[in-house]
PDB file of C-alpha atoms in Angstrom:
ATOM      1  CA  MET N   1       6.006 -34.337  24.871  1.00 47.00           C
ATOM      2  CA  ASN N   2       5.649 -34.956  21.182  1.00 53.00           C
ATOM      3  CA  PRO N   3       8.670 -33.307  19.496  1.00 52.00           C
ATOM      4  CA  GLU N   4       6.595 -32.487  16.419  1.00 51.00           C
ATOM      5  CA  TRP N   5       4.203 -30.540  18.558  1.00 54.00           C
ATOM      6  CA  ARG N   6       7.055 -28.529  19.985  1.00 53.00           C
ATOM      7  CA  THR N   7       8.516 -27.540  16.624  1.00 51.00           C
ATOM      8  CA  THR N   8       5.183 -26.497  15.228  1.00 54.00           C
ATOM      9  CA  MET N   9       4.242 -24.501  18.304  1.00 56.00           C
ATOM     10  CA  ARG N  10       7.502 -22.653  18.774  1.00 61.00           C
ATOM     11  CA  PRO N  11       6.986 -19.970  16.111  1.00 61.00           C
ATOM     12  CA  ILE N  12       3.842 -18.762  17.811  1.00 63.00           C
ATOM     13  CA  PRO N  13       5.563 -16.865  20.686  1.00 62.00           C
ATOM     14  CA  ILE N  14       7.793 -15.173  18.104  1.00 61.00           C
ATOM     15  CA  ILE N  15       4.859 -14.165  15.978  1.00 63.00           C
ATOM     16  CA  LEU N  16       3.174 -12.857  19.114  1.00 62.00           C
ATOM     17  CA  LEU N  17       6.323 -10.915  19.939  1.00 60.00           C
ATOM     18  CA  LEU N  18       6.346  -9.423  16.439  1.00 59.00           C
ATOM     19  CA  ILE N  19       2.713  -8.401  16.759  1.00 59.00           C
ATOM     20  CA  ALA N  20       3.301  -6.993  20.254  1.00 59.00           C
ATOM     21  CA  SER N  21       6.360  -5.115  19.076  1.00 54.00           C
ATOM     22  CA  SER N  22       4.415  -3.515  16.256  1.00 52.00           C
ATOM     23  CA  VAL N  23       2.142  -1.923  18.843  1.00 53.00           C
ATOM     24  CA  SER N  24       4.953  -0.171  20.644  1.00 52.00           C
ATOM     25  CA  LEU N  25       5.871   3.326  19.494  1.00 56.00           C
ATOM     26  CA  ALA N  26       9.310   2.861  18.030  1.00 79.00           C
ATOM     27  CA  GLU N  27      11.687  -0.018  17.419  1.00 91.00           C
ATOM     28  CA  THR N  28      15.280  -0.166  16.395  1.00 96.00           C
ATOM     29  CA  PRO N  29      16.605  -1.942  13.270  1.00 97.00           C
ATOM     30  CA  GLN N  30      18.431  -4.246  15.682  1.00 96.00           C
ATOM     31  CA  GLN N  31      15.202  -5.296  17.395  1.00 97.00           C
ATOM     32  CA  ILE N  32      13.447  -5.864  14.082  1.00 98.00           C
ATOM     33  CA  GLY N  33      16.406  -7.784  12.673  1.00 97.00           C
ATOM     34  CA  GLN N  34      16.655  -9.898  15.823  1.00 97.00           C
ATOM     35  CA  ALA N  35      12.979 -10.788  15.694  1.00 97.00           C
ATOM     36  CA  TYR N  36      13.400 -12.085  12.124  1.00 98.00           C
ATOM     37  CA  ALA N  37      16.619 -13.897  13.078  1.00 98.00           C
ATOM     38  CA  ALA N  38      14.843 -15.555  15.987  1.00 97.00           C
ATOM     39  CA  GLU N  39      12.090 -16.661  13.630  1.00 97.00           C
ATOM     40  CA  ALA N  40      14.722 -17.992  11.203  1.00 98.00           C
ATOM     41  CA  LYS N  41      16.417 -19.969  13.974  1.00 97.00           C
ATOM     42  CA  VAL N  42      13.226 -21.908  14.518  1.00 96.00           C
ATOM     43  CA  GLN N  43      13.430 -23.194  10.927  1.00 92.00           C
ATOM     44  CA  GLN N  44      17.209 -23.426  10.778  1.00 94.00           C
ATOM     45  CA  ALA N  45      19.200 -24.088  13.939  1.00 95.00           C
ATOM     46  CA  GLY N  46      22.246 -21.906  14.330  1.00 95.00           C
ATOM     47  CA  PHE N  47      21.043 -19.223  11.919  1.00 97.00           C
ATOM     48  CA  THR N  48      22.942 -15.944  12.115  1.00 97.00           C
ATOM     49  CA  ALA N  49      22.009 -12.911  10.047  1.00 98.00           C
ATOM     50  CA  SER N  50      24.544 -11.975   7.390  1.00 98.00           C
ATOM     51  CA  ALA N  51      24.896  -8.500   5.864  1.00 98.00           C
ATOM     52  CA  LEU N  52      26.840 -10.089   3.008  1.00 98.00           C
ATOM     53  CA  ARG N  53      23.947 -12.389   2.127  1.00 98.00           C
ATOM     54  CA  GLY N  54      21.624  -9.419   2.556  1.00 98.00           C
ATOM     55  CA  GLU N  55      23.573  -7.443  -0.035  1.00 98.00           C
ATOM     56  CA  ALA N  56      23.544 -10.364  -2.471  1.00 98.00           C
ATOM     57  CA  PHE N  57      19.777 -10.603  -2.016  1.00 98.00           C
ATOM     58  CA  PHE N  58      19.407  -6.850  -2.572  1.00 98.00           C
ATOM     59  CA  ARG N  59      21.295  -7.144  -5.879  1.00 98.00           C
ATOM     60  CA  GLN N  60      19.693 -10.387  -7.048  1.00 98.00           C
ATOM     61  CA  ARG N  61      17.675 -10.422 -10.290  1.00 97.00           C
ATOM     62  CA  PHE N  62      14.629 -12.482  -9.608  1.00 96.00           C
ATOM     63  CA  GLY N  63      13.210 -12.301 -13.116  1.00 92.00           C
ATOM     64  CA  GLN N  64       9.622 -12.575 -11.957  1.00 95.00           C
ATOM     65  CA  ASN N  65       8.504  -9.100 -12.970  1.00 93.00           C
ATOM     66  CA  ASP N  66       9.547  -7.396 -16.188  1.00 94.00           C
ATOM     67  CA  LYS N  67       9.244  -3.928 -14.719  1.00 93.00           C
ATOM     68  CA  MET N  68      10.870  -4.862 -11.438  1.00 95.00           C
ATOM     69  CA  PRO N  69      13.428  -7.634 -11.880  1.00 97.00           C
ATOM     70  CA  GLY N  70      15.029  -6.888  -8.516  1.00 98.00           C
ATOM     71  CA  CYS N  71      15.138  -4.574  -5.492  1.00 98.00           C
ATOM     72  CA  THR N  72      17.443  -2.203  -7.348  1.00 98.00           C
ATOM     73  CA  SER N  73      14.811  -1.489 -10.014  1.00 97.00           C
ATOM     74  CA  CYS N  74      13.190   0.990  -7.661  1.00 97.00           C
ATOM     75  CA  HIS N  75      15.738   1.391  -4.862  1.00 98.00           C
ATOM     76  CA  THR N  76      18.731   2.080  -7.194  1.00 98.00           C
ATOM     77  CA  ASP N  77      22.070   0.252  -6.996  1.00 97.00           C
ATOM     78  CA  SER N  78      22.912   2.070  -3.784  1.00 98.00           C
ATOM     79  CA  PRO N  79      20.820   1.752  -0.627  1.00 98.00           C
ATOM     80  CA  LEU N  80      22.252   5.134   0.350  1.00 98.00           C
ATOM     81  CA  LYS N  81      20.428   6.869  -2.486  1.00 98.00           C
ATOM     82  CA  ALA N  82      16.795   7.831  -2.866  1.00 98.00           C
ATOM     83  CA  GLY N  83      14.869   5.774  -5.404  1.00 97.00           C
ATOM     84  CA  GLU N  84      11.722   6.014  -7.454  1.00 96.00           C
ATOM     85  CA  HIS N  85       8.977   3.434  -7.906  1.00 94.00           C
ATOM     86  CA  VAL N  86       8.939   2.310 -11.537  1.00 94.00           C
ATOM     87  CA  VAL N  87       5.164   1.926 -11.645  1.00 91.00           C
ATOM     88  CA  THR N  88       3.795   4.678  -9.460  1.00 89.00           C
ATOM     89  CA  GLY N  89       6.649   7.170  -9.808  1.00 91.00           C
ATOM     90  CA  LYS N  90       6.581   7.678  -6.055  1.00 91.00           C
ATOM     91  CA  SER N  91       9.903   8.811  -4.646  1.00 94.00           C
ATOM     92  CA  ILE N  92      11.439   6.371  -2.166  1.00 96.00           C
ATOM     93  CA  ARG N  93      13.713   7.454   0.663  1.00 97.00           C
ATOM     94  CA  PRO N  94      17.008   5.514   1.049  1.00 98.00           C
ATOM     95  CA  LEU N  95      16.861   1.978   2.483  1.00 98.00           C
ATOM     96  CA  ALA N  96      20.116   2.307   4.448  1.00 98.00           C
ATOM     97  CA  VAL N  97      19.654   3.259   8.094  1.00 98.00           C
ATOM     98  CA  SER N  98      22.789   5.444   7.833  1.00 98.00           C
ATOM     99  CA  ALA N  99      21.052   7.550   5.163  1.00 98.00           C
ATOM    100  CA  ASN N 100      17.515   7.395   6.538  1.00 97.00           C
ATOM    101  CA  ALA N 101      17.093   7.120  10.305  1.00 96.00           C
ATOM    102  CA  ASP N 102      13.397   6.207   9.940  1.00 96.00           C
ATOM    103  CA  ARG N 103      14.196   2.897   8.245  1.00 97.00           C
ATOM    104  CA  PHE N 104      13.310  -0.309  10.153  1.00 98.00           C
ATOM    105  CA  SER N 105      11.787   1.589  13.067  1.00 97.00           C
ATOM    106  CA  ASP N 106       8.269   0.225  12.679  1.00 95.00           C
ATOM    107  CA  ALA N 107       7.900  -3.549  12.500  1.00 96.00           C
ATOM    108  CA  ALA N 108       4.404  -3.435  10.985  1.00 94.00           C
ATOM    109  CA  LYS N 109       5.611  -1.153   8.194  1.00 95.00           C
ATOM    110  CA  VAL N 110       8.613  -3.385   7.543  1.00 97.00           C
ATOM    111  CA  GLU N 111       6.349  -6.422   7.335  1.00 96.00           C
ATOM    112  CA  LYS N 112       3.963  -4.594   5.009  1.00 96.00           C
ATOM    113  CA  TRP N 113       6.723  -3.728   2.544  1.00 97.00           C
ATOM    114  CA  PHE N 114       8.423  -7.109   2.687  1.00 98.00           C
ATOM    115  CA  GLY N 115       5.009  -8.590   2.049  1.00 96.00           C
ATOM    116  CA  ARG N 116       4.309  -6.463  -1.019  1.00 96.00           C
ATOM    117  CA  ASN N 117       7.778  -6.359  -2.533  1.00 97.00           C
ATOM    118  CA  CYS N 118       8.805 -10.001  -2.002  1.00 97.00           C
ATOM    119  CA  ARG N 119       5.610 -11.195  -3.660  1.00 95.00           C
ATOM    120  CA  GLU N 120       5.732  -8.638  -6.465  1.00 95.00           C
ATOM    121  CA  VAL N 121       9.486  -8.769  -7.247  1.00 97.00           C
ATOM    122  CA  GLY N 122      10.517 -12.193  -6.008  1.00 96.00           C
ATOM    123  CA  GLY N 123       7.292 -13.969  -6.844  1.00 95.00           C
ATOM    124  CA  ARG N 124       6.991 -15.441  -3.353  1.00 96.00           C
ATOM    125  CA  ALA N 125       7.092 -14.459   0.323  1.00 97.00           C
ATOM    126  CA  CYS N 126      10.570 -13.867   1.714  1.00 98.00           C
ATOM    127  CA  THR N 127      11.805 -16.224   4.420  1.00 98.00           C
ATOM    128  CA  PRO N 128      12.542 -14.865   7.895  1.00 98.00           C
ATOM    129  CA  GLY N 129      16.236 -15.538   7.199  1.00 98.00           C
ATOM    130  CA  GLU N 130      16.196 -13.415   4.051  1.00 98.00           C
ATOM    131  CA  LYS N 131      14.512 -10.625   5.948  1.00 98.00           C
ATOM    132  CA  ALA N 132      17.028 -10.835   8.794  1.00 98.00           C
ATOM    133  CA  ASP N 133      19.921 -10.710   6.278  1.00 98.00           C
ATOM    134  CA  PHE N 134      18.348  -7.778   4.463  1.00 98.00           C
ATOM    135  CA  VAL N 135      17.860  -5.787   7.649  1.00 98.00           C
ATOM    136  CA  ALA N 136      21.448  -6.594   8.690  1.00 98.00           C
ATOM    137  CA  TYR N 137      22.795  -5.252   5.390  1.00 98.00           C
ATOM    138  CA  MET N 138      20.666  -2.097   5.495  1.00 98.00           C
ATOM    139  CA  SER N 139      21.708  -1.478   9.111  1.00 98.00           C
ATOM    140  CA  GLU N 140      25.397  -1.764   8.323  1.00 97.00           C
ATOM    141  CA  VAL N 141      25.872  -0.271   4.868  1.00 97.00           C
ATOM    142  CA  ARG N 142      27.513   3.148   4.822  1.00 95.00           C
TER     143      ARG N 142
ATOM    144  CA  MET A   1       3.556   9.449 -13.524  1.00 45.00           C
ATOM    145  CA  ARG A   2       4.868   9.076 -17.049  1.00 49.00           C
ATOM    146  CA  LYS A   3       3.833   5.432 -17.123  1.00 50.00           C
ATOM    147  CA  HIS A   4       0.419   5.916 -15.745  1.00 57.00           C
ATOM    148  CA  PRO A   5      -1.895   8.087 -17.779  1.00 59.00           C
ATOM    149  CA  PHE A   6      -4.440   7.201 -15.074  1.00 58.00           C
ATOM    150  CA  LEU A   7      -2.383   8.872 -12.378  1.00 54.00           C
ATOM    151  CA  LEU A   8      -1.683  11.790 -14.669  1.00 55.00           C
ATOM    152  CA  LEU A   9      -5.370  12.286 -15.290  1.00 59.00           C
ATOM    153  CA  LEU A  10      -6.173  12.136 -11.625  1.00 58.00           C
ATOM    154  CA  ALA A  11      -3.245  14.338 -10.730  1.00 56.00           C
ATOM    155  CA  VAL A  12      -4.617  16.945 -13.120  1.00 56.00           C
ATOM    156  CA  ALA A  13      -8.267  16.492 -12.355  1.00 59.00           C
ATOM    157  CA  MET A  14      -8.393  15.771  -8.657  1.00 60.00           C
ATOM    158  CA  PRO A  15      -6.310  18.267  -6.682  1.00 55.00           C
ATOM    159  CA  ALA A  16      -8.533  21.054  -7.962  1.00 56.00           C
ATOM    160  CA  LEU A  17     -11.446  19.260  -6.335  1.00 56.00           C
ATOM    161  CA  ALA A  18      -9.724  18.274  -3.174  1.00 54.00           C
ATOM    162  CA  ASP A  19     -10.225  21.548  -1.394  1.00 53.00           C
ATOM    163  CA  ARG A  20     -13.822  21.748  -2.495  1.00 59.00           C
ATOM    164  CA  MET A  21     -14.582  18.184  -1.591  1.00 67.00           C
ATOM    165  CA  PRO A  22     -12.687  17.512   1.621  1.00 82.00           C
ATOM    166  CA  LEU A  23     -12.392  14.165   3.342  1.00 91.00           C
ATOM    167  CA  PRO A  24     -15.002  13.232   5.936  1.00 92.00           C
ATOM    168  CA  ALA A  25     -14.328  14.336   9.496  1.00 89.00           C
ATOM    169  CA  ASP A  26     -13.897  10.753  10.686  1.00 90.00           C
ATOM    170  CA  THR A  27     -11.333   9.757   8.035  1.00 94.00           C
ATOM    171  CA  PRO A  28      -8.934   7.254   9.680  1.00 95.00           C
ATOM    172  CA  ALA A  29      -5.249   8.086   9.680  1.00 95.00           C
ATOM    173  CA  SER A  30      -4.562   4.762   7.923  1.00 96.00           C
ATOM    174  CA  PHE A  31      -6.636   5.929   4.935  1.00 97.00           C
ATOM    175  CA  ARG A  32      -4.627   9.163   4.566  1.00 95.00           C
ATOM    176  CA  GLU A  33      -1.372   7.214   4.904  1.00 93.00           C
ATOM    177  CA  GLU A  34      -2.105   4.172   2.741  1.00 95.00           C
ATOM    178  CA  CYS A  35      -4.313   5.768   0.097  1.00 95.00           C
ATOM    179  CA  GLY A  36      -2.612   9.125  -0.061  1.00 93.00           C
ATOM    180  CA  SER A  37       1.060   8.228  -0.402  1.00 89.00           C
ATOM    181  CA  CYS A  38       1.119   7.396  -4.136  1.00 88.00           C
ATOM    182  CA  HIS A  39      -1.861   9.407  -5.255  1.00 89.00           C
ATOM    183  CA  LEU A  40      -4.299  11.872  -3.769  1.00 90.00           C
ATOM    184  CA  ALA A  41      -6.423  10.373  -0.999  1.00 93.00           C
ATOM    185  CA  PHE A  42      -9.674  10.354  -2.948  1.00 93.00           C
ATOM    186  CA  PRO A  43     -12.800  11.377  -1.084  1.00 93.00           C
ATOM    187  CA  PRO A  44     -14.881   8.201  -0.632  1.00 94.00           C
ATOM    188  CA  ALA A  45     -17.928   9.947  -2.089  1.00 91.00           C
ATOM    189  CA  LEU A  46     -16.242   9.903  -5.512  1.00 92.00           C
ATOM    190  CA  LEU A  47     -17.030   6.197  -5.956  1.00 93.00           C
ATOM    191  CA  ALA A  48     -19.975   4.015  -5.075  1.00 93.00           C
ATOM    192  CA  ALA A  49     -19.724   1.256  -2.480  1.00 94.00           C
ATOM    193  CA  ALA A  50     -19.478  -1.502  -5.127  1.00 94.00           C
ATOM    194  CA  ASP A  51     -16.561   0.344  -6.821  1.00 94.00           C
ATOM    195  CA  TRP A  52     -14.694   0.588  -3.543  1.00 96.00           C
ATOM    196  CA  GLN A  53     -15.355  -3.073  -2.792  1.00 96.00           C
ATOM    197  CA  ARG A  54     -13.897  -4.006  -6.153  1.00 95.00           C
ATOM    198  CA  THR A  55     -10.885  -1.764  -5.550  1.00 96.00           C
ATOM    199  CA  MET A  56     -10.233  -3.152  -2.085  1.00 97.00           C
ATOM    200  CA  ALA A  57     -10.599  -6.740  -3.343  1.00 96.00           C
ATOM    201  CA  GLY A  58      -7.803  -6.172  -5.878  1.00 96.00           C
ATOM    202  CA  LEU A  59      -5.132  -4.452  -3.788  1.00 96.00           C
ATOM    203  CA  LYS A  60      -2.545  -7.102  -4.680  1.00 93.00           C
ATOM    204  CA  ASP A  61      -2.576  -5.677  -8.183  1.00 92.00           C
ATOM    205  CA  HIS A  62      -3.706  -2.110  -7.690  1.00 94.00           C
ATOM    206  CA  PHE A  63      -3.330  -0.648 -11.185  1.00 91.00           C
ATOM    207  CA  GLY A  64      -0.057  -2.494 -11.681  1.00 88.00           C
ATOM    208  CA  SER A  65       1.316  -2.099  -8.168  1.00 91.00           C
ATOM    209  CA  ASP A  66       0.994  -4.260  -5.046  1.00 94.00           C
ATOM    210  CA  ALA A  67      -0.832  -2.179  -2.468  1.00 95.00           C
ATOM    211  CA  SER A  68      -1.885  -4.992  -0.123  1.00 95.00           C
ATOM    212  CA  LEU A  69      -2.425  -4.179   3.538  1.00 96.00           C
ATOM    213  CA  SER A  70      -2.498  -5.974   6.855  1.00 94.00           C
ATOM    214  CA  ALA A  71      -5.918  -7.482   7.567  1.00 94.00           C
ATOM    215  CA  GLN A  72      -6.541  -4.948  10.284  1.00 95.00           C
ATOM    216  CA  THR A  73      -5.711  -1.888   8.191  1.00 96.00           C
ATOM    217  CA  GLU A  74      -7.623  -3.247   5.209  1.00 97.00           C
ATOM    218  CA  LYS A  75     -10.738  -3.695   7.315  1.00 97.00           C
ATOM    219  CA  GLU A  76     -10.450  -0.207   8.823  1.00 97.00           C
ATOM    220  CA  ILE A  77     -10.120   1.417   5.400  1.00 98.00           C
ATOM    221  CA  ALA A  78     -12.805  -0.727   3.762  1.00 97.00           C
ATOM    222  CA  ASP A  79     -15.271   0.053   6.560  1.00 96.00           C
ATOM    223  CA  PHE A  80     -14.598   3.740   6.147  1.00 96.00           C
ATOM    224  CA  LEU A  81     -14.927   3.650   2.345  1.00 96.00           C
ATOM    225  CA  LEU A  82     -18.221   1.759   2.431  1.00 95.00           C
ATOM    226  CA  ARG A  83     -19.602   3.956   5.140  1.00 94.00           C
ATOM    227  CA  CYS A  84     -18.753   7.128   3.234  1.00 93.00           C
ATOM    228  CA  ALA A  85     -19.166   5.919  -0.366  1.00 93.00           C
ATOM    229  CA  GLY A  86     -21.086   8.008  -2.844  1.00 91.00           C
ATOM    230  CA  SER A  87     -24.558   7.284  -4.103  1.00 87.00           C
ATOM    231  CA  ALA A  88     -24.397   4.753  -6.959  1.00 85.00           C
ATOM    232  CA  GLY A  89     -27.422   6.251  -8.685  1.00 83.00           C
ATOM    233  CA  LYS A  90     -25.952   9.715  -8.910  1.00 79.00           C
ATOM    234  CA  LEU A  91     -22.386   8.677  -9.697  1.00 79.00           C
ATOM    235  CA  GLY A  92     -23.445   6.230 -12.388  1.00 66.00           C
ATOM    236  CA  ALA A  93     -25.488   8.683 -14.386  1.00 49.00           C
ATOM    237  CA  PRO A  94     -23.943   9.309 -17.821  1.00 43.00           C
ATOM    238  CA  ALA A  95     -24.414  13.035 -17.346  1.00 40.00           C
ATOM    239  CA  VAL A  96     -25.332  15.062 -14.323  1.00 40.00           C
ATOM    240  CA  ARG A  97     -29.006  15.892 -14.388  1.00 43.00           C
ATOM    241  CA  ARG A  98     -29.619  19.504 -13.579  1.00 46.00           C
ATOM    242  CA  GLY A  99     -31.238  20.072 -10.259  1.00 45.00           C
ATOM    243  CA  SER A 100     -30.287  16.664  -8.927  1.00 44.00           C
ATOM    244  CA  ALA A 101     -27.156  17.736  -7.121  1.00 43.00           C
ATOM    245  CA  ARG A 102     -28.661  18.254  -3.729  1.00 43.00           C
ATOM    246  CA  PRO A 103     -26.802  16.144  -1.160  1.00 44.00           C
ATOM    247  CA  SER A 104     -29.059  13.730   0.643  1.00 43.00           C
ATOM    248  CA  ALA A 105     -27.866  13.366   4.204  1.00 39.00           C
ATOM    249  CA  SER A 106     -30.587  10.883   5.032  1.00 38.00           C
ATOM    250  CA  ARG A 107     -29.314   8.257   2.570  1.00 43.00           C
ATOM    251  CA  ALA A 108     -28.480   5.008   4.323  1.00 42.00           C
ATOM    252  CA  SER A 109     -25.005   4.666   2.850  1.00 44.00           C
ATOM    253  CA  THR A 110     -23.933   8.056   4.202  1.00 44.00           C
ATOM    254  CA  ALA A 111     -25.916   8.009   7.404  1.00 47.00           C
ATOM    255  CA  ARG A 112     -22.970   6.962   9.542  1.00 71.00           C
ATOM    256  CA  CYS A 113     -20.385   9.051   7.716  1.00 79.00           C
ATOM    257  CA  ARG A 114     -19.462  12.267   9.454  1.00 77.00           C
ATOM    258  CA  PRO A 115     -19.311  14.856   6.709  1.00 72.00           C
ATOM    259  CA  ALA A 116     -16.501  17.373   6.503  1.00 69.00           C
ATOM    260  CA  THR A 117     -17.256  20.847   7.699  1.00 63.00           C
ATOM    261  CA  GLY A 118     -18.700  22.904   4.876  1.00 57.00           C
ATOM    262  CA  ALA A 119     -21.290  21.474   2.540  1.00 53.00           C
ATOM    263  CA  ILE A 120     -20.381  20.592  -1.043  1.00 56.00           C
ATOM    264  CA  ARG A 121     -21.777  23.153  -3.402  1.00 56.00           C
ATOM    265  CA  ALA A 122     -23.830  22.109  -6.397  1.00 55.00           C
ATOM    266  CA  SER A 123     -21.340  23.816  -8.715  1.00 57.00           C
ATOM    267  CA  SER A 124     -18.555  21.645  -7.287  1.00 61.00           C
ATOM    268  CA  ARG A 125     -20.637  18.547  -7.897  1.00 61.00           C
ATOM    269  CA  ARG A 126     -21.101  19.515 -11.525  1.00 63.00           C
ATOM    270  CA  ALA A 127     -17.377  20.168 -11.832  1.00 64.00           C
ATOM    271  CA  ILE A 128     -16.457  16.702 -10.599  1.00 66.00           C
ATOM    272  CA  ALA A 129     -19.016  14.791 -12.639  1.00 69.00           C
ATOM    273  CA  LYS A 130     -16.737  14.044 -15.597  1.00 70.00           C
ATOM    274  CA  PRO A 131     -13.675  12.911 -13.598  1.00 70.00           C
ATOM    275  CA  VAL A 132     -15.933  10.762 -11.452  1.00 75.00           C
ATOM    276  CA  ILE A 133     -17.433   9.009 -14.444  1.00 75.00           C
ATOM    277  CA  ALA A 134     -13.960   8.499 -15.938  1.00 76.00           C
ATOM    278  CA  MET A 135     -12.713   7.120 -12.629  1.00 78.00           C
ATOM    279  CA  ARG A 136     -15.633   4.707 -12.338  1.00 77.00           C
ATOM    280  CA  ARG A 137     -15.069   3.443 -15.869  1.00 76.00           C
ATOM    281  CA  MET A 138     -11.415   2.811 -15.130  1.00 76.00           C
ATOM    282  CA  VAL A 139     -12.145   0.973 -11.895  1.00 76.00           C
ATOM    283  CA  ALA A 140     -14.758  -1.103 -13.668  1.00 72.00           C
ATOM    284  CA  SER A 141     -12.419  -2.048 -16.515  1.00 69.00           C
ATOM    285  CA  ALA A 142      -9.553  -2.700 -14.172  1.00 62.00           C
ATOM    286  CA  SER A 143     -11.564  -5.415 -12.515  1.00 49.00           C
ATOM    287  CA  THR A 144     -11.530  -7.498 -15.667  1.00 46.00           C
ATOM    288  CA  THR A 145      -8.110  -6.692 -17.099  1.00 44.00           C
ATOM    289  CA  SER A 146      -6.393  -6.026 -13.744  1.00 47.00           C
ATOM    290  CA  ARG A 147      -4.653  -3.141 -15.427  1.00 48.00           C
ATOM    291  CA  PHE A 148      -5.733  -0.087 -17.314  1.00 43.00           C
ATOM    292  CA  PRO A 149      -5.947  -0.752 -21.039  1.00 38.00           C
ATOM    293  CA  ASN A 150      -4.102   2.475 -21.780  1.00 38.00           C
ATOM    294  CA  CYS A 151      -1.287   1.775 -19.352  1.00 37.00           C
ATOM    295  CA  GLY A 152       1.886   1.344 -21.392  1.00 37.00           C
ATOM    296  CA  ASP A 153       4.370  -1.382 -20.629  1.00 38.00           C
ATOM    297  CA  LYS A 154       7.425   0.488 -21.825  1.00 36.00           C
ATOM    298  CA  PRO A 155       9.578   2.122 -19.194  1.00 34.00           C
TER     299      PRO A 155
END
């Protein structure tokens, strides 16, 4: 079998799993994090999610958006605290699972917000590895 | 709120109408969730189909905020908005002509929209005319500038 074919086809079962998981009623942050980590492993053998990298990402200044240089612009310096959207003024419940049990319990919702925020704040889509790290940090932080 | 005179205007103008102009009976849950979490979920009849199409085409920069949706949700909401959109002729009039406020249920654009229980009174229609015209102007200008001209950049 052509090895190139195998590498290009492998993500598809994972994407299918992600789509299938979004249909189920509730997921855990672990399941959502693992799905991203599995996706990251396809691109980078031996990938393991890191809460430390996730925190660094959370605090990074991307400098792509004057109003929202980084995650903390709206989510505050602490994932345990409620935030406020700098454009819409909408209040945002804490990102940390320990402070908000609803976080990372709906894969479709997680994908929606990564999609919006990565593009708007980071200027590009986040990689599966970045998402896995981010979920790991938000699952662990207390 | 403080940075968006647009939202302030709507926050002041719209809730008063919301109870008099309820959402259609077949409003999908995704519309209430996605279009009602930052601002009031505006009744589709407040804008014409072309206005909604323009709005839905620009969700990546929705008045300064990324409001993009999954393809499935976007289609569900767009279908609903177009099905239940208001009549362009009536909404676009610079002033409401007296005696023209009668709802026309036979109109093609509303034929497949299940109206909310309780008809909209003519007095309510007159009351919403100004906010509707203001809203249409803003949506129209937002299509060219991608942001409202009066939206300040300062935090």
